[in-house]
Amino acid sequence: MATAATVVQVCAGSVSCLYSSKTHFSTGSFSRSIIRYKKRRDYNKSCCNGNIYHFHCVNVASNRLELFKCNCQRSENVSGLTSEDGNGAWYVDNAKDYPTINGNKANVLESEKIKESSSEREAFSSNGSVRRNGAIQDTLQKDIANSVEDEAWELLKESMVYYCGSPVGTIAAKDPTSSNVLNYDQVFIRDFVPSGIAFLLKGDYDIVRNFILHTLQLQSWEKTMDCHSPGQGLMPASFKVRTVPLDGDDFATEEVLDPDFGEAAIGRVAPALFHSALLCAREMLAPEDGSADLIRALNSRLVALSFHIREYYWIDMRKLNEIYRYKTEEYSYDAVNKFNIYPDQIPPWLVEWMPSKGGYLIGNLQPAHMDFRFFSLGNLWSVVSSLSTVEQSHAILDLIEAKWLDLVADMPFKICYPALEGKEWQIITGCDPKNTPWSYHNGGSWPTLLWQLTVACIKMNRPEIAEKAIKIAEKRISKDKWPEYYDTKKARFIGKQAQLYQTWSIAGYLVAKLLLANPNAAKILITEEDSELINAFSCAITANPRRKRGPKSLQKTYIV
C-alpha cells in the first residue's frame, strides 16, 4: 500500500510533484518556525473542560517568542458570516482573481456568466458561420469543464485555514449566503482528506504536512467525555483556530488550536476506521525483530476480517437465491445457514433490483439480521483497499453500471440505496427530520463520492465509468453553488439543509479530474493485495468450517 509511505514522505518533504499544472498555491515553509505547545485549562471553562491547545511560534534566529501577524479575518467580518461563540474561526480572505467589469471585480456568478458567453462566442467560426453541431457541442463541453475546474481551484484556495501564518487545513464550507455556520467553519479531519489529496497531486505539500503534524499533536491531548477518558491516540473529529488574549498582556493576542473529539458534534459522533487503518499501520512498521510479532498479529487480523467479509457479506443473484432456499434452525458443524438468517428477511425490492450481472457487500445490523441496502462508501473502499476480491470488485462496478439511473441519475453519487421509508424510517431513524427519505444520509446524493468512485474505477482499469459520472456533475454542480448533497430519488433538488460551497464537494471533483488526467497518481491511494495475504486466504478457504468436521474415520480391524 502506497498511502502510508506517501504520508511519511510528505512529512519529510521528499515527495516529488505528482501532477504538474499552472495552478499552484504558495503555502510557505513549515521549517521556518518551531512549534511548541502547552496545555491550558483555565480558559473558557464553560466549554468541555476547557480543552484548548496553545501553540507558540518561536523565531529560531532570535530564540524569542514572536507573535505572527496573520493575514486573516474573523468569520463574522467575512462575507456576512457570524460566529455564535464570539471568538470566530480564522481563515484567509483572499481576493478573487475574477475579471474586471467597469472597474469592479466580478463575483462568482458574474464570472460564470462571462465564461458561458465567451464559450458561446467561440462556438462560431471567424467568418460568422456556425461550425458543425458535433464540433460546437464538444467545444462547449470542454469550455464548461475548464470553467468549472478553474472555479473549483479558486474556491478551494479560499477555504484554506491559516495558523501562525502557515496553512493547516480547509474549512468544511464557506457559504456566503448563510449566516448560520454551525461547525462548518472548522477543519474536519475526514473532510480534509480530498482537499489534502488535491494539494498533493498539485505538488503543494506544506498544507498537508502541517495538517498531519498538528493533528498528531492534538492526539496527545488529555480529553474527557462525560465520565469517560479515551486513551492517547484518539484522532480529533475537527479543530478550529481561535484568537485569545495573551497571558499577562491585555493588548496582545495569540492563536490557539481548539480540538473537538466529537463531544460538540450532533449525536456526539467520534471518528472510527479499522480495515484501512490496519493496512496503514502495517505499512508504517519497519520489518525488524522488534515489530515481527506486531506485524504477524496485524496480518492475522487482516486475514480473518477479509475472509469473513468476503465470505459472509457478499450478495449477488446466486447468493440471493441460495439465501431464499435456506433452511433455518440448523444445528451441525456443516450447517449451510451458519448465522440462522431467515429467508423472509430478503426485502421485496431486492428481488427485483438485483441485476443478473453484478453484486455488492451488504451491511450487518446484528447477528442474523442483515441490512441489504447498497452502501456506496463501503463498497467503493472495499475495491480501493482490496477488501473485496478482484472478481467482487468488478462485480461492484458492474452493478453500478447496471443501476446507473438509481445510483447516479442527475448527480453522482447515492450514499445508499434505497432510502428508508414509512415505518422503517420512523423506527430506525427515530423520525429524524434531516434524514427523511431520499435526503442526507438516507438516500441522498453526495458529489464528494466522485473521487472515490474514480479511484475504484482506475484501479479496475475501467475509468470510463468515472468519466461519465463527472460529465453529469459538471452540467450543474457549479450553477448549484457546489452543494454538500442533493435530495430526491433522482437527485434533482439541492439538499434541504445542504451547505453551499462545500469544500469536500469541490475537492472531490478536483481529485477526480486530476486522477483521470494522470491515472498513475492513483497508486498513492490504492492497496494491492500482497502474496502473503493471498496464501493465507487459500489456507482459510481450505479450512472452511463448511466442510464436515466429524471425528476422523478409524481404520477398520478384522478378527481372523
Coordinates of C-alpha atoms in Angstrom, one line a residue:
M1 CA 0.0 0.0 0.0
A2 CA 1.4 3.3 -1.0
T3 CA -0.7 5.7 1.1
A4 CA 1.1 5.3 4.4
A5 CA 4.5 5.6 2.7
T6 CA 3.4 8.8 0.9
V7 CA 2.3 10.3 4.3
V8 CA 5.8 9.7 5.7
Q9 CA 7.4 11.2 2.6
V10 CA 5.1 14.2 2.8
C11 CA 6.1 14.9 6.4
A12 CA 9.7 14.6 5.4
G13 CA 9.2 16.9 2.4
S14 CA 10.7 14.4 0.0
V15 CA 7.7 13.8 -2.4
S16 CA 8.2 14.7 -6.0
C17 CA 5.4 16.5 -7.8
L18 CA 2.7 14.0 -8.9
Y19 CA 0.9 16.3 -11.2
S20 CA 2.1 19.5 -12.9
S21 CA -0.2 22.4 -13.8
K22 CA -0.3 26.1 -13.8
T23 CA -2.3 26.3 -10.6
H24 CA 0.0 26.2 -7.6
F25 CA -0.5 27.7 -4.2
S26 CA 2.3 29.4 -2.3
T27 CA 1.9 27.9 1.2
G28 CA 5.2 28.9 2.8
S29 CA 7.7 26.7 4.6
F30 CA 6.9 24.8 7.7
S31 CA 10.6 24.5 8.6
R32 CA 10.9 28.3 9.3
S33 CA 9.4 28.0 12.8
I34 CA 9.4 25.7 15.7
I35 CA 6.1 24.6 17.1
R36 CA 5.9 24.5 20.9
Y37 CA 2.7 23.9 22.8
K38 CA 1.3 23.9 26.3
K39 CA -2.0 22.8 27.8
R40 CA -4.3 25.4 29.2
R41 CA -7.2 24.5 31.4
D42 CA -8.2 27.9 32.8
Y43 CA -9.5 29.3 29.5
N44 CA -13.2 29.2 28.6
K45 CA -14.3 26.9 31.4
S46 CA -17.8 26.9 30.2
C47 CA -16.7 24.7 27.3
C48 CA -16.0 21.0 27.5
N49 CA -13.3 21.1 30.2
G50 CA -11.6 24.0 28.5
N51 CA -9.6 21.7 26.3
I52 CA -7.8 24.3 24.3
Y53 CA -4.4 23.7 22.7
H54 CA -1.9 26.6 22.7
F55 CA 0.9 26.6 20.1
H56 CA 3.5 29.3 20.0
C57 CA 5.6 30.3 17.0
V58 CA 9.2 30.8 18.0
N59 CA 11.7 32.7 16.0
V60 CA 14.6 30.4 15.6
A61 CA 17.3 33.0 15.0
S62 CA 16.5 35.2 18.0
N63 CA 15.1 32.4 20.2
R64 CA 12.3 34.6 21.5
L65 CA 8.6 34.4 21.3
E66 CA 7.3 36.1 18.1
L67 CA 3.6 36.6 17.5
F68 CA 2.9 36.3 13.9
K69 CA 0.6 38.8 12.3
C70 CA -1.7 36.6 10.3
N71 CA -3.4 37.7 7.1
C72 CA -6.8 36.6 8.3
Q73 CA -10.1 38.0 9.5
R74 CA -12.8 36.9 11.9
S75 CA -15.6 34.9 10.4
E76 CA -18.2 37.5 11.4
N77 CA -16.4 40.0 9.2
V78 CA -16.1 37.8 6.1
S79 CA -18.9 37.6 3.6
G80 CA -21.6 38.2 6.3
L81 CA -20.7 35.0 8.3
T82 CA -21.2 35.2 12.0
S83 CA -19.8 33.4 15.0
E84 CA -22.0 32.4 17.8
D85 CA -19.3 32.0 20.4
G86 CA -17.8 35.4 19.9
N87 CA -14.3 34.0 19.0
G88 CA -14.8 33.2 15.4
A89 CA -12.8 30.9 13.1
W90 CA -9.8 32.4 11.4
Y91 CA -9.1 31.9 7.7
V92 CA -7.6 33.9 4.9
D93 CA -9.9 36.3 3.0
N94 CA -8.1 36.0 -0.3
A95 CA -9.1 38.4 -3.1
K96 CA -10.7 36.7 -6.1
D97 CA -8.9 37.0 -9.3
Y98 CA -12.0 37.4 -11.4
P99 CA -12.4 39.5 -14.5
T100 CA -12.9 43.3 -14.0
I101 CA -16.2 44.8 -15.1
N102 CA -16.4 48.6 -15.4
G103 CA -13.5 48.8 -12.9
N104 CA -15.1 46.4 -10.4
K105 CA -14.3 42.8 -9.6
A106 CA -16.9 40.4 -10.8
N107 CA -18.3 37.9 -8.3
V108 CA -18.5 34.2 -8.8
L109 CA -21.9 34.2 -10.6
E110 CA -20.9 37.1 -12.8
S111 CA -17.7 35.3 -13.7
E112 CA -19.7 32.2 -14.6
K113 CA -21.9 34.3 -17.0
I114 CA -18.8 35.8 -18.6
K115 CA -17.3 32.3 -19.2
E116 CA -20.5 31.0 -20.6
S117 CA -20.9 33.8 -23.0
S118 CA -17.3 33.6 -24.2
S119 CA -17.9 29.9 -24.7
E120 CA -20.9 30.6 -26.9
R121 CA -19.0 33.1 -29.0
E122 CA -16.1 30.6 -29.5
A123 CA -18.7 28.2 -30.9
F124 CA -18.8 30.3 -34.1
S125 CA -16.1 30.4 -36.7
S126 CA -14.3 33.6 -37.7
N127 CA -16.4 34.2 -40.8
G128 CA -19.6 34.1 -38.8
S129 CA -20.8 30.7 -39.9
V130 CA -21.7 28.1 -37.4
R131 CA -19.5 25.1 -37.0
R132 CA -20.9 21.6 -37.3
N133 CA -23.1 20.6 -34.5
G134 CA -20.7 17.9 -33.1
A135 CA -17.8 20.4 -33.0
I136 CA -19.9 23.0 -31.3
Q137 CA -21.0 20.6 -28.6
D138 CA -17.5 19.3 -28.0
T139 CA -16.1 22.9 -27.7
L140 CA -18.9 23.9 -25.3
Q141 CA -18.4 20.8 -23.2
K142 CA -14.7 21.4 -22.9
D143 CA -15.1 25.1 -22.1
I144 CA -17.7 24.3 -19.4
A145 CA -15.4 21.7 -17.9
N146 CA -12.4 24.0 -17.8
S147 CA -14.5 26.8 -16.3
V148 CA -15.9 24.5 -13.6
E149 CA -12.4 23.3 -12.8
D150 CA -10.9 26.8 -12.6
E151 CA -13.7 27.9 -10.3
A152 CA -13.2 24.9 -8.1
W153 CA -9.5 25.6 -7.6
E154 CA -10.3 29.2 -6.7
L155 CA -12.9 28.1 -4.1
L156 CA -10.5 25.5 -2.6
K157 CA -7.9 28.2 -2.2
E158 CA -10.3 30.4 -0.4
S159 CA -11.2 27.7 2.0
M160 CA -7.7 27.4 3.4
V161 CA -7.2 27.9 7.1
Y162 CA -4.0 29.6 8.4
Y163 CA -2.4 29.3 11.8
C164 CA 0.6 31.4 12.7
G165 CA 1.0 32.3 9.0
S166 CA 1.0 28.7 7.7
P167 CA -1.8 26.7 6.1
V168 CA -3.1 23.9 8.3
G169 CA -6.3 22.7 6.5
T170 CA -9.5 23.8 4.8
I171 CA -12.8 24.7 6.4
A172 CA -15.8 22.4 5.8
A173 CA -17.8 25.0 3.9
K174 CA -17.7 28.7 3.2
D175 CA -21.2 29.7 2.2
P176 CA -21.5 33.5 1.8
T177 CA -25.3 33.2 1.7
S178 CA -25.7 31.7 5.1
S179 CA -25.3 33.4 8.5
N180 CA -25.6 30.1 10.4
V181 CA -22.2 28.4 10.0
L182 CA -22.8 25.8 12.8
N183 CA -19.5 23.9 12.9
Y184 CA -18.8 24.1 9.1
D185 CA -16.1 26.8 9.9
Q186 CA -13.9 24.1 11.4
V187 CA -11.2 21.9 9.8
F188 CA -12.6 18.4 9.8
I189 CA -10.2 15.5 9.7
R190 CA -12.4 13.5 7.5
D191 CA -13.4 16.4 5.2
F192 CA -9.8 17.4 4.6
V193 CA -8.9 14.1 3.0
P194 CA -10.0 15.0 -0.6
S195 CA -8.5 18.5 -0.1
G196 CA -5.2 17.0 1.0
I197 CA -5.1 14.7 -1.9
A198 CA -5.8 17.5 -4.3
F199 CA -2.9 19.5 -2.9
L200 CA -0.6 16.5 -3.1
L201 CA -1.5 15.9 -6.7
K202 CA -0.7 19.5 -7.4
G203 CA 2.7 19.3 -5.6
D204 CA 1.7 21.6 -2.8
Y205 CA 2.8 19.6 0.3
D206 CA 3.2 22.2 3.0
I207 CA -0.5 22.3 3.9
V208 CA -0.7 18.5 4.1
R209 CA 2.4 18.3 6.2
N210 CA 1.2 21.0 8.6
F211 CA -2.2 19.3 8.9
I212 CA -0.7 15.9 9.7
L213 CA 1.8 17.3 12.3
H214 CA -0.8 19.4 14.1
T215 CA -3.3 16.6 14.1
L216 CA -0.7 14.3 15.7
Q217 CA 0.0 16.8 18.3
L218 CA -3.7 17.2 19.1
Q219 CA -4.0 13.4 19.6
S220 CA -1.8 13.6 22.7
W221 CA -4.2 16.0 24.4
E222 CA -5.9 14.6 27.6
K223 CA -9.6 14.8 26.9
T224 CA -12.7 13.8 28.9
M225 CA -16.1 12.9 27.5
D226 CA -18.6 12.9 30.4
C227 CA -17.0 10.4 32.7
H228 CA -15.0 8.6 30.0
S229 CA -11.4 9.4 29.2
P230 CA -10.3 7.9 25.9
G231 CA -6.7 6.8 25.6
Q232 CA -4.0 8.7 23.8
G233 CA -4.0 8.4 20.0
L234 CA -7.7 9.2 19.5
M235 CA -7.9 11.5 16.5
P236 CA -10.0 14.6 16.9
A237 CA -13.1 14.9 14.7
S238 CA -12.2 18.6 13.9
F239 CA -10.3 21.6 15.1
K240 CA -10.6 25.3 15.0
V241 CA -8.2 28.3 15.1
R242 CA -9.2 30.8 17.7
T243 CA -7.7 34.0 18.9
V244 CA -7.5 34.6 22.7
P245 CA -5.8 37.3 24.9
L246 CA -2.2 36.6 25.7
D247 CA -1.4 35.9 29.3
G248 CA -0.2 38.9 31.2
D249 CA -0.9 41.3 28.3
D250 CA -4.4 42.8 27.8
F251 CA -3.5 44.3 24.4
A252 CA -1.8 41.2 22.8
T253 CA -3.5 38.1 21.4
E254 CA -2.4 34.7 20.4
E255 CA -3.8 31.9 18.2
V256 CA -4.8 28.6 19.7
L257 CA -6.0 25.3 18.2
D258 CA -9.2 24.1 19.7
P259 CA -9.8 20.4 19.0
D260 CA -13.2 18.7 19.1
F261 CA -13.1 15.0 19.8
G262 CA -16.8 14.5 18.9
E263 CA -18.3 16.0 22.1
A264 CA -19.6 19.0 20.2
A265 CA -21.0 17.2 17.2
I266 CA -24.6 16.2 16.5
G267 CA -25.1 12.9 18.4
R268 CA -21.6 13.2 19.9
V269 CA -20.1 11.4 16.9
A270 CA -16.5 10.2 17.2
P271 CA -14.3 9.2 14.2
A272 CA -13.7 5.4 13.6
L273 CA -11.7 3.4 11.0
F274 CA -10.5 -0.1 11.1
H275 CA -9.6 -2.1 8.0
S276 CA -7.7 0.6 6.2
A277 CA -6.1 1.7 9.5
L278 CA -4.7 -1.8 9.9
L279 CA -3.3 -1.7 6.4
C280 CA -1.7 1.7 7.0
A281 CA -0.3 0.6 10.4
R282 CA 1.3 -2.5 8.8
E283 CA 2.9 -0.4 6.1
M284 CA 4.4 2.0 8.6
L285 CA 6.0 -0.7 10.7
A286 CA 9.7 -1.4 9.8
P287 CA 10.3 -5.1 9.3
E288 CA 12.7 -5.7 12.2
D289 CA 12.9 -8.1 15.1
G290 CA 11.0 -5.8 17.5
S291 CA 8.0 -5.5 15.2
A292 CA 7.8 -9.0 13.9
D293 CA 5.1 -10.1 16.4
L294 CA 3.1 -7.0 15.8
I295 CA 3.2 -7.5 12.0
R296 CA 2.2 -11.1 12.5
A297 CA -0.8 -10.1 14.6
L298 CA -1.8 -7.4 12.1
N299 CA -1.7 -10.0 9.2
S300 CA -3.7 -12.4 11.3
R301 CA -6.4 -9.8 12.0
L302 CA -6.4 -8.7 8.3
V303 CA -6.8 -12.3 7.1
A304 CA -9.7 -13.0 9.5
L305 CA -11.5 -9.8 8.8
S306 CA -11.1 -10.0 5.0
F307 CA -12.1 -13.7 4.8
H308 CA -15.2 -13.0 7.0
I309 CA -16.4 -10.1 4.9
R310 CA -15.7 -11.7 1.5
E311 CA -17.4 -15.0 2.5
Y312 CA -20.4 -13.9 4.5
Y313 CA -21.3 -10.4 3.4
W314 CA -21.2 -10.8 -0.3
I315 CA -24.6 -10.8 -2.2
D316 CA -25.3 -11.4 -5.8
M317 CA -28.1 -13.1 -7.7
R318 CA -26.6 -16.6 -7.0
K319 CA -26.2 -15.9 -3.3
L320 CA -29.6 -14.3 -3.1
N321 CA -31.2 -17.4 -4.5
E322 CA -29.2 -19.5 -2.0
I323 CA -30.5 -17.5 0.9
Y324 CA -34.0 -17.8 -0.5
R325 CA -33.7 -21.6 -0.1
Y326 CA -32.0 -21.6 3.3
K327 CA -33.2 -24.0 6.0
T328 CA -33.4 -22.5 9.4
E329 CA -32.5 -23.7 12.9
E330 CA -29.7 -25.9 11.6
Y331 CA -27.6 -27.5 14.3
S332 CA -24.5 -29.1 13.0
Y333 CA -20.8 -28.4 12.1
D334 CA -21.7 -28.5 8.4
A335 CA -24.7 -26.1 8.6
V336 CA -25.1 -24.0 5.4
N337 CA -27.1 -21.3 7.1
K338 CA -24.4 -20.5 9.7
F339 CA -26.0 -17.3 11.1
N340 CA -29.6 -18.6 11.0
I341 CA -30.7 -16.0 8.5
Y342 CA -34.5 -16.2 7.8
P343 CA -35.3 -16.2 4.1
D344 CA -38.2 -13.8 4.8
Q345 CA -35.6 -11.1 5.6
I346 CA -35.0 -10.7 1.9
P347 CA -36.8 -7.4 1.1
P348 CA -39.1 -7.5 -1.9
W349 CA -37.3 -4.6 -3.6
L350 CA -34.1 -6.5 -3.7
V351 CA -35.5 -9.4 -5.6
E352 CA -36.4 -7.1 -8.5
W353 CA -33.5 -4.7 -8.1
M354 CA -30.6 -7.2 -8.1
P355 CA -29.1 -7.4 -11.7
S356 CA -28.1 -10.7 -13.2
K357 CA -24.5 -9.4 -13.5
G358 CA -23.1 -7.7 -10.5
G359 CA -23.1 -7.8 -6.7
Y360 CA -22.1 -5.9 -3.6
L361 CA -21.2 -6.2 0.1
I362 CA -24.2 -5.8 2.4
G363 CA -24.4 -4.4 5.9
N364 CA -24.9 -6.1 9.2
L365 CA -27.2 -4.8 12.0
Q366 CA -26.8 -7.7 14.4
P367 CA -26.3 -11.5 14.2
A368 CA -28.8 -13.0 11.7
H369 CA -30.1 -9.5 10.9
M370 CA -28.7 -8.2 7.6
D371 CA -29.1 -4.8 6.1
F372 CA -29.5 -5.5 2.3
R373 CA -29.1 -1.8 1.2
F374 CA -26.3 -0.8 -1.1
F375 CA -23.9 1.4 0.8
S376 CA -21.7 3.2 -1.7
L377 CA -18.8 4.4 0.5
G378 CA -18.1 0.9 2.0
N379 CA -18.3 -0.8 -1.4
L380 CA -16.1 1.7 -3.2
W381 CA -13.4 1.5 -0.5
S382 CA -13.6 -2.3 -0.5
V383 CA -12.5 -2.1 -4.1
V384 CA -9.8 0.5 -3.4
S385 CA -8.4 -1.3 -0.3
S386 CA -8.6 -4.8 -1.8
L387 CA -11.1 -5.9 0.9
S388 CA -13.1 -7.4 -1.9
T389 CA -11.6 -9.9 -4.3
V390 CA -10.8 -8.9 -7.9
E391 CA -14.0 -10.7 -9.1
Q392 CA -16.1 -9.0 -6.5
S393 CA -14.6 -5.6 -7.3
H394 CA -15.5 -5.9 -10.9
A395 CA -19.0 -7.1 -9.9
I396 CA -19.5 -4.0 -7.8
L397 CA -18.7 -1.8 -10.8
D398 CA -20.9 -4.0 -12.9
L399 CA -23.8 -3.3 -10.5
I400 CA -23.1 0.5 -10.6
E401 CA -23.3 0.4 -14.4
A402 CA -26.5 -1.7 -14.4
K403 CA -28.2 0.5 -11.8
W404 CA -26.9 3.9 -13.2
L405 CA -30.3 5.6 -13.1
D406 CA -30.7 4.7 -9.4
L407 CA -27.2 5.4 -8.1
V408 CA -26.2 8.3 -10.4
A409 CA -29.2 9.8 -12.1
D410 CA -28.9 13.6 -12.3
M411 CA -26.0 13.9 -9.8
P412 CA -23.5 11.3 -8.6
F413 CA -23.5 9.6 -6.2
K414 CA -26.1 7.9 -3.9
I415 CA -24.8 7.4 -0.4
C416 CA -27.0 4.4 -0.1
Y417 CA -29.9 2.7 -1.9
P418 CA -32.8 2.5 -1.3
A419 CA -33.9 5.0 1.3
L420 CA -35.7 4.0 4.4
E421 CA -39.4 5.0 4.2
G422 CA -42.6 4.7 6.2
K423 CA -42.5 2.7 9.4
E424 CA -39.0 1.5 8.7
W425 CA -37.8 5.2 8.6
Q426 CA -39.7 6.0 11.8
I427 CA -38.2 3.1 13.8
I428 CA -34.6 3.1 12.5
T429 CA -34.0 6.9 12.3
G430 CA -36.4 7.9 15.1
C431 CA -38.3 10.1 12.7
D432 CA -35.1 12.1 12.0
P433 CA -36.2 15.3 10.1
K434 CA -32.8 15.6 8.4
N435 CA -32.8 12.0 7.2
T436 CA -36.2 11.9 5.6
P437 CA -36.5 9.5 2.6
W438 CA -34.0 10.3 -0.2
S439 CA -32.3 13.1 1.8
Y440 CA -28.9 13.4 3.5
H441 CA -27.7 10.0 4.7
N442 CA -30.9 8.3 3.9
G443 CA -30.5 8.0 0.1
G444 CA -29.1 11.5 -0.6
S445 CA -26.6 12.0 -3.4
W446 CA -23.1 13.3 -2.4
P447 CA -20.8 14.8 -5.1
T448 CA -17.7 14.2 -2.9
L449 CA -18.1 10.5 -3.7
L450 CA -16.9 11.3 -7.2
W451 CA -13.2 11.0 -6.3
Q452 CA -13.7 7.6 -4.5
L453 CA -15.6 6.3 -7.5
T454 CA -12.8 7.5 -9.7
V455 CA -10.1 5.7 -7.7
A456 CA -12.0 2.5 -7.7
C457 CA -12.6 2.7 -11.5
I458 CA -8.9 3.4 -12.2
K459 CA -7.8 0.5 -10.0
M460 CA -10.0 -1.9 -12.0
N461 CA -9.0 -0.3 -15.3
R462 CA -12.5 1.0 -16.0
P463 CA -12.1 4.8 -16.0
E464 CA -14.9 5.3 -18.5
I465 CA -17.4 4.8 -15.7
A466 CA -15.9 7.7 -13.7
E467 CA -15.7 9.9 -16.8
K468 CA -19.4 9.5 -17.4
A469 CA -20.2 10.4 -13.9
I470 CA -18.0 13.5 -13.9
K471 CA -19.6 14.8 -17.1
I472 CA -23.0 14.6 -15.4
A473 CA -21.8 16.5 -12.4
E474 CA -20.2 19.2 -14.5
K475 CA -23.6 20.1 -16.0
R476 CA -25.0 21.6 -12.8
I477 CA -22.7 21.5 -9.8
S478 CA -21.2 24.9 -10.4
K479 CA -24.5 26.5 -11.1
D480 CA -25.9 25.0 -8.0
K481 CA -23.0 26.5 -6.0
W482 CA -21.3 23.3 -5.0
P483 CA -23.8 21.8 -2.6
E484 CA -23.0 19.4 0.2
Y485 CA -25.6 16.9 -1.0
Y486 CA -28.7 16.5 -3.2
D487 CA -32.2 15.2 -2.4
T488 CA -34.9 13.2 -4.1
K489 CA -34.7 9.8 -5.7
K490 CA -33.1 11.1 -8.9
A491 CA -31.0 13.9 -7.1
R492 CA -33.0 16.7 -8.8
F493 CA -33.1 19.0 -5.8
I494 CA -30.3 20.6 -3.8
G495 CA -30.4 19.2 -0.2
K496 CA -32.9 21.0 2.0
Q497 CA -30.2 21.5 4.7
A498 CA -27.2 21.3 2.4
Q499 CA -24.4 23.8 2.9
L500 CA -23.3 25.6 -0.3
Y501 CA -19.7 25.8 -1.4
Q502 CA -19.0 22.7 0.5
T503 CA -15.2 22.1 0.4
W504 CA -15.2 18.4 0.0
S505 CA -17.6 18.6 -2.9
I506 CA -15.2 21.0 -4.5
A507 CA -12.1 18.9 -3.6
G508 CA -13.7 15.6 -4.6
Y509 CA -14.4 16.9 -8.1
L510 CA -10.9 18.2 -8.5
V511 CA -9.3 15.0 -7.3
A512 CA -11.4 13.0 -9.8
K513 CA -10.3 15.3 -12.6
L514 CA -6.7 15.1 -11.7
L515 CA -6.7 11.3 -11.4
L516 CA -8.4 10.8 -14.7
A517 CA -5.7 13.1 -16.3
N518 CA -2.9 11.2 -14.6
P519 CA -4.1 7.7 -13.6
N520 CA -0.7 6.7 -12.3
A521 CA -1.1 9.1 -9.5
A522 CA -3.9 7.0 -8.1
K523 CA -1.2 4.5 -6.9
I524 CA -0.8 6.6 -3.7
L525 CA -4.4 5.7 -2.8
I526 CA -4.7 2.1 -3.9
T527 CA -3.9 -1.1 -1.9
E528 CA -2.9 -4.1 -3.9
E529 CA -3.3 -7.5 -2.3
D530 CA 0.0 -8.9 -1.3
S531 CA 1.1 -12.5 -1.8
E532 CA 1.2 -13.3 1.9
L533 CA -2.4 -12.5 2.4
I534 CA -3.4 -14.4 -0.8
N535 CA -1.7 -17.5 0.6
A536 CA -3.4 -17.0 4.0
F537 CA -6.7 -16.8 2.2
S538 CA -6.1 -20.1 0.4
C539 CA -5.4 -21.7 3.8
A540 CA -8.5 -20.2 5.3
I541 CA -10.7 -21.4 2.4
T542 CA -9.2 -24.9 2.7
A543 CA -10.0 -24.9 6.4
N544 CA -13.5 -23.5 5.8
P545 CA -15.8 -24.9 8.5
R546 CA -18.4 -25.6 5.9
R547 CA -16.6 -28.8 5.5
K548 CA -17.8 -31.7 7.6
R549 CA -15.9 -31.7 10.9
G550 CA -16.9 -35.1 12.3
P551 CA -14.5 -37.5 14.0
K552 CA -11.7 -38.9 11.9
S553 CA -12.6 -42.3 10.5
L554 CA -10.9 -45.1 12.3
Q555 CA -9.1 -47.8 10.4
K556 CA -11.3 -50.9 10.4
T557 CA -9.8 -54.0 12.0
Y558 CA -10.8 -57.6 11.3
I559 CA -10.6 -60.6 13.6
V560 CA -9.4 -63.6 11.7

